[in-house]
mmCIF file of C-alpha atoms in Angstrom:
data_model
loop_
_atom_site.group_PDB
_atom_site.id
_atom_site.type_symbol
_atom_site.label_atom_id
_atom_site.label_comp_id
_atom_site.label_asym_id
_atom_site.label_seq_id
_atom_site.Cartn_x
_atom_site.Cartn_y
_atom_site.Cartn_z
ATOM 1 C CA MET G 8 -7.139 13.927 11.748
ATOM 2 C CA ALA G 9 -8.171 10.260 11.794
ATOM 3 C CA SER G 10 -11.183 10.871 14.032
ATOM 4 C CA GLU G 11 -12.788 13.018 11.284
ATOM 5 C CA THR G 12 -12.367 10.456 8.538
ATOM 6 C CA VAL G 13 -13.454 6.989 7.549
ATOM 7 C CA GLN G 14 -11.027 4.490 6.033
ATOM 8 C CA VAL G 15 -12.531 2.910 2.896
ATOM 9 C CA ARG G 16 -11.206 -0.383 1.550
ATOM 10 C CA LEU G 17 -12.023 -2.155 -1.693
ATOM 11 C CA PHE G 18 -11.297 -5.780 -2.479
ATOM 12 C CA ALA G 19 -10.773 -7.977 -5.549
ATOM 13 C CA LEU G 20 -12.715 -6.869 -8.634
ATOM 14 C CA LEU G 21 -13.825 -3.630 -6.948
ATOM 15 C CA GLN G 22 -10.198 -2.685 -6.304
ATOM 16 C CA ASP G 23 -9.263 -3.483 -9.915
ATOM 17 C CA ARG G 24 -12.158 -1.431 -11.274
ATOM 18 C CA ALA G 25 -11.500 1.627 -9.080
ATOM 19 C CA GLY G 26 -7.698 1.522 -9.357
ATOM 20 C CA TRP G 27 -7.148 1.794 -5.595
ATOM 21 C CA SER G 28 -7.444 -0.454 -2.551
ATOM 22 C CA ALA G 29 -7.688 1.996 0.361
ATOM 23 C CA ARG G 30 -8.616 5.615 0.740
ATOM 24 C CA GLU G 31 -9.256 7.935 3.641
ATOM 25 C CA LEU G 32 -12.468 9.918 3.210
ATOM 26 C CA PRO G 33 -13.094 13.091 5.213
ATOM 27 C CA LEU G 34 -16.522 13.195 6.828
ATOM 28 C CA PRO G 35 -18.534 16.400 7.043
ATOM 29 C CA ALA G 36 -19.237 17.728 10.527
ATOM 30 C CA ASP G 37 -22.297 16.038 12.058
ATOM 31 C CA SER G 38 -22.222 13.480 9.254
ATOM 32 C CA CYS G 39 -25.181 11.145 8.780
ATOM 33 C CA LEU G 40 -23.726 9.192 5.875
ATOM 34 C CA SER G 41 -24.550 5.562 5.281
ATOM 35 C CA ALA G 42 -22.185 3.054 3.694
ATOM 36 C CA LEU G 43 -24.220 3.395 0.498
ATOM 37 C CA ASP G 44 -23.830 7.203 0.630
ATOM 38 C CA VAL G 45 -20.056 6.734 0.826
ATOM 39 C CA TRP G 46 -20.163 4.360 -2.173
ATOM 40 C CA ASN G 47 -22.020 7.011 -4.162
ATOM 41 C CA ARG G 48 -19.694 9.841 -3.046
ATOM 42 C CA LEU G 49 -16.719 7.842 -4.324
ATOM 43 C CA ASN G 50 -18.376 7.387 -7.750
ATOM 44 C CA LEU G 51 -17.835 3.636 -7.697
ATOM 45 C CA GLY G 52 -20.661 2.922 -10.122
ATOM 46 C CA PRO G 53 -24.147 1.558 -9.635
ATOM 47 C CA TRP G 54 -24.813 -0.367 -6.436
ATOM 48 C CA SER G 55 -25.373 -4.103 -6.839
ATOM 49 C CA ALA G 56 -27.350 -6.220 -4.398
ATOM 50 C CA SER G 57 -24.573 -8.844 -4.603
ATOM 51 C CA LEU G 58 -22.051 -6.510 -2.939
ATOM 52 C CA ARG G 59 -21.374 -6.803 0.786
ATOM 53 C CA VAL G 60 -20.449 -4.105 3.268
ATOM 54 C CA ALA G 61 -18.390 -4.415 6.431
ATOM 55 C CA ILE G 62 -17.875 -1.741 9.051
ATOM 56 C CA ASN G 63 -15.026 -2.456 11.445
ATOM 57 C CA GLN G 64 -14.888 -6.029 10.071
ATOM 58 C CA ASN G 65 -18.565 -6.768 10.782
ATOM 59 C CA LEU G 66 -20.959 -7.388 7.909
ATOM 60 C CA VAL G 67 -23.745 -4.786 7.874
ATOM 61 C CA GLU G 68 -26.528 -3.523 5.628
ATOM 62 C CA PRO G 69 -25.615 -0.819 3.065
ATOM 63 C CA GLN G 70 -27.876 1.633 4.920
ATOM 64 C CA GLN G 71 -25.765 1.318 8.097
ATOM 65 C CA ARG G 72 -24.465 4.697 9.237
ATOM 66 C CA VAL G 73 -20.706 5.221 9.252
ATOM 67 C CA HIS G 74 -18.941 7.141 11.984
ATOM 68 C CA ALA G 75 -15.639 8.981 12.095
ATOM 69 C CA GLY G 76 -12.818 6.523 12.722
ATOM 70 C CA ASP G 77 -14.644 3.554 11.160
ATOM 71 C CA GLU G 78 -13.112 1.197 8.630
ATOM 72 C CA LEU G 79 -15.587 0.649 5.797
ATOM 73 C CA ALA G 80 -15.006 -2.214 3.371
ATOM 74 C CA PHE G 81 -16.858 -3.013 0.161
ATOM 75 C CA LEU G 82 -16.675 -6.672 -0.786
ATOM 76 C CA PRO G 83 -17.597 -8.318 -4.081
ATOM 77 C CA PRO G 84 -19.509 -11.615 -4.058
ATOM 78 C CA PHE G 85 -17.367 -14.546 -2.964
ATOM 79 C CA THR G 86 -17.521 -18.086 -4.170
ATOM 80 C CA GLY G 87 -16.822 -20.567 -1.457
ATOM 81 C CA GLY G 88 -15.236 -23.858 -0.985
#
């Protein structure tokens, strides 16, 4: 059921490294997981301060709590222009 999961998305280099771009992750009942906790649960490697996190398309800190039904995105550093 979608309300008991979080949708995780990876972009660019992160997607290439993990071998997937989107995954639905079940959340435990009464979950108090942060975005960083989700990163660690998915075994995506060591956290880097250059990575960015978005929950529901809003940039947040890695310690931000995720809730059932959220879309969580991990973004590599971007170069602009």
